[in-house]
Amino acid sequence: MNPEGQDAILHITVNLIFLVIVWWSLQSFRFDVFLRNPEGPKAKLLMVLVTIALSHLVSSFFIEYLQGSLTLRYFF
């Protein structure tokens, strides 16, 4: 398998793992305090969008950290 394919599989896997982790952790957050109708479709869409945004931030940080740590071997 070429390195680009391995990189793509790594990105997809990390994104999906952090998507599940963020979704699971947001289940304990009380959105009903901030929303008028917490069971409505708009509230559910907000939950999905917040999950996607947070998981993108976390997975991007993790992937950049991993790539940075892998390139440290060229420093020494």
XYZ file of N, CA and C in Angstrom:
228
model
N 0.839 -1.177 0.000
C 0.000 0.000 0.000
C 0.886 1.243 0.000
N 0.533 2.191 -0.821
C 1.348 3.402 -0.914
C 1.120 4.303 0.310
N 2.047 5.201 0.598
C 1.927 6.058 1.790
C 0.693 6.958 1.776
N 0.246 7.382 0.588
C -0.949 8.225 0.535
C -2.187 7.455 0.965
N -2.243 6.185 0.578
C -3.365 5.351 0.990
C -3.374 5.095 2.482
N -2.192 4.863 3.045
C -2.089 4.669 4.489
C -2.478 5.940 5.225
N -2.068 7.068 4.694
C -2.407 8.347 5.310
C -3.916 8.586 5.265
N -4.555 8.228 4.160
C -6.001 8.406 4.033
C -6.752 7.512 5.011
N -6.303 6.272 5.135
C -6.947 5.367 6.087
C -6.769 5.864 7.515
N -5.590 6.383 7.821
C -5.342 6.940 9.151
C -6.265 8.129 9.418
N -6.407 9.029 8.463
C -7.270 10.200 8.634
C -8.725 9.785 8.850
N -9.212 8.870 8.041
C -10.601 8.430 8.169
C -10.826 7.752 9.514
N -9.914 6.880 9.906
C -10.060 6.162 11.170
C -10.027 7.115 12.357
N -9.077 8.034 12.368
C -8.970 8.989 13.475
C -10.201 9.881 13.526
N -10.674 10.339 12.369
C -11.878 11.171 12.359
C -13.087 10.426 12.908
N -13.267 9.182 12.525
C -14.409 8.413 13.014
C -14.297 8.111 14.507
N -13.098 7.801 14.967
C -12.913 7.521 16.397
C -13.241 8.760 17.223
N -12.716 9.912 16.818
C -12.993 11.125 17.582
C -14.433 11.593 17.419
N -15.068 11.280 16.307
C -16.488 11.587 16.157
C -17.311 10.831 17.185
N -17.008 9.558 17.365
C -17.735 8.754 18.349
C -17.439 9.242 19.764
N -16.187 9.566 20.052
C -15.820 10.028 21.394
C -16.493 11.354 21.715
N -16.491 12.286 20.769
C -17.124 13.589 21.015
C -18.631 13.437 21.153
N -19.253 12.615 20.313
C -20.699 12.388 20.418
C -21.038 11.806 21.786
N -20.260 10.840 22.218
C -20.478 10.201 23.519
C -20.309 11.210 24.654
N -19.291 12.063 24.570
C -19.052 13.022 25.645
C -20.091 14.143 25.647
N -20.624 14.519 24.492
C -21.641 15.560 24.452
C -23.002 15.082 24.944
N -23.178 13.791 25.087
C -24.439 13.280 25.605
C -24.682 13.723 27.048
N -23.612 14.022 27.775
C -23.773 14.457 29.165
C -23.955 15.969 29.280
N -23.763 16.707 28.182
C -23.920 18.161 28.201
C -25.403 18.506 28.137
N -25.821 19.453 28.949
C -27.239 19.829 29.014
C -27.542 20.943 28.020
N -27.968 20.545 26.832
C -28.361 21.520 25.826
C -29.717 22.132 26.139
N -30.531 21.465 26.954
C -31.875 21.956 27.251
C -31.851 23.288 27.993
N -30.749 23.617 28.644
C -30.631 24.896 29.338
C -30.555 26.043 28.332
N -29.967 25.795 27.174
C -29.732 26.840 26.185
C -30.766 26.875 25.064
N -31.574 25.855 24.944
C -32.519 25.755 23.826
C -33.956 25.811 24.304
N -34.816 26.373 23.454
C -36.235 26.423 23.793
C -36.893 25.058 23.658
N -36.586 24.376 22.579
C -37.184 23.065 22.327
C -36.049 22.059 22.131
N -35.545 21.469 23.218
C -34.367 20.591 23.090
C -34.630 19.278 22.360
N -35.882 18.916 22.154
C -36.196 17.671 21.453
C -36.564 17.891 19.993
N -36.537 19.136 19.539
C -36.924 19.457 18.164
C -35.829 19.130 17.167
N -36.170 19.208 15.886
C -35.186 18.877 14.839
C -34.029 19.870 14.774
N -34.294 21.140 15.093
C -33.216 22.124 15.067
C -32.190 21.830 16.166
N -32.661 21.400 17.317
C -31.753 21.072 18.415
C -30.915 19.844 18.074
N -31.525 18.876 17.438
C -30.779 17.677 17.043
C -29.741 18.003 15.974
N -30.102 18.879 15.041
C -29.151 19.311 14.024
C -27.994 20.077 14.658
N -28.301 20.920 15.645
C -27.245 21.640 16.353
C -26.296 20.671 17.044
N -26.843 19.634 17.641
C -26.010 18.625 18.312
C -25.085 17.930 17.309
N -25.606 17.601 16.145
C -24.797 16.949 15.113
C -23.706 17.888 14.610
N -24.059 19.154 14.371
C -23.068 20.112 13.871
C -21.986 20.418 14.906
N -22.364 20.528 16.169
C -21.374 20.752 17.223
C -20.456 19.546 17.343
N -21.015 18.359 17.230
C -20.203 17.139 17.284
C -19.209 17.092 16.137
N -19.658 17.400 14.936
C -18.769 17.377 13.777
C -17.674 18.424 13.923
N -18.035 19.630 14.367
C -17.046 20.700 14.506
C -15.997 20.348 15.561
N -16.430 19.871 16.714
C -15.479 19.525 17.769
C -14.608 18.332 17.384
N -15.205 17.341 16.753
C -14.408 16.174 16.367
C -13.396 16.549 15.288
N -13.742 17.477 14.413
C -12.781 17.942 13.405
C -11.605 18.650 14.074
N -11.893 19.495 15.051
C -10.821 20.197 15.750
C -9.910 19.229 16.492
N -10.494 18.286 17.198
C -9.702 17.342 17.985
C -8.897 16.414 17.081
N -9.516 15.898 16.038
C -8.791 14.988 15.157
C -7.710 15.720 14.369
N -7.949 16.960 13.984
C -6.912 17.734 13.298
C -5.716 17.969 14.213
N -5.989 18.292 15.471
C -4.902 18.470 16.423
C -4.115 17.167 16.588
N -4.824 16.048 16.736
C -4.160 14.761 16.930
C -3.313 14.386 15.717
N -3.843 14.574 14.512
C -3.110 14.206 13.299
C -1.896 15.111 13.110
N -2.051 16.410 13.362
C -0.907 17.316 13.243
C 0.160 16.994 14.288
N -0.269 16.656 15.491
C 0.681 16.284 16.534
C 1.429 15.002 16.146
N 0.707 14.035 15.598
C 1.321 12.784 15.164
C 2.318 13.031 14.037
N 1.938 13.834 13.058
C 2.852 14.118 11.951
C 4.071 14.900 12.421
N 3.864 15.817 13.347
C 4.997 16.562 13.888
C 5.943 15.682 14.666
N 5.399 14.765 15.447
C 6.265 13.873 16.214
C 6.986 12.872 15.314
N 6.384 12.498 14.200
C 7.053 11.587 13.272
C 8.183 12.269 12.515
N 8.070 13.571 12.302
C 9.139 14.276 11.597
C 10.268 14.705 12.529
N 10.121 14.510 13.817
C 11.194 14.844 14.756
C 12.438 13.978 14.551
N 12.246 12.807 13.998
C 13.404 11.925 13.793
C 14.393 12.531 12.801
N 13.946 13.418 11.932
C 14.834 14.072 10.989
C 15.605 15.226 11.630
N 15.195 15.615 12.819
C 15.859 16.709 13.527
C 17.185 16.274 14.112
N 17.277 15.039 14.522
C 18.480 14.550 15.187
C 19.360 13.767 14.247
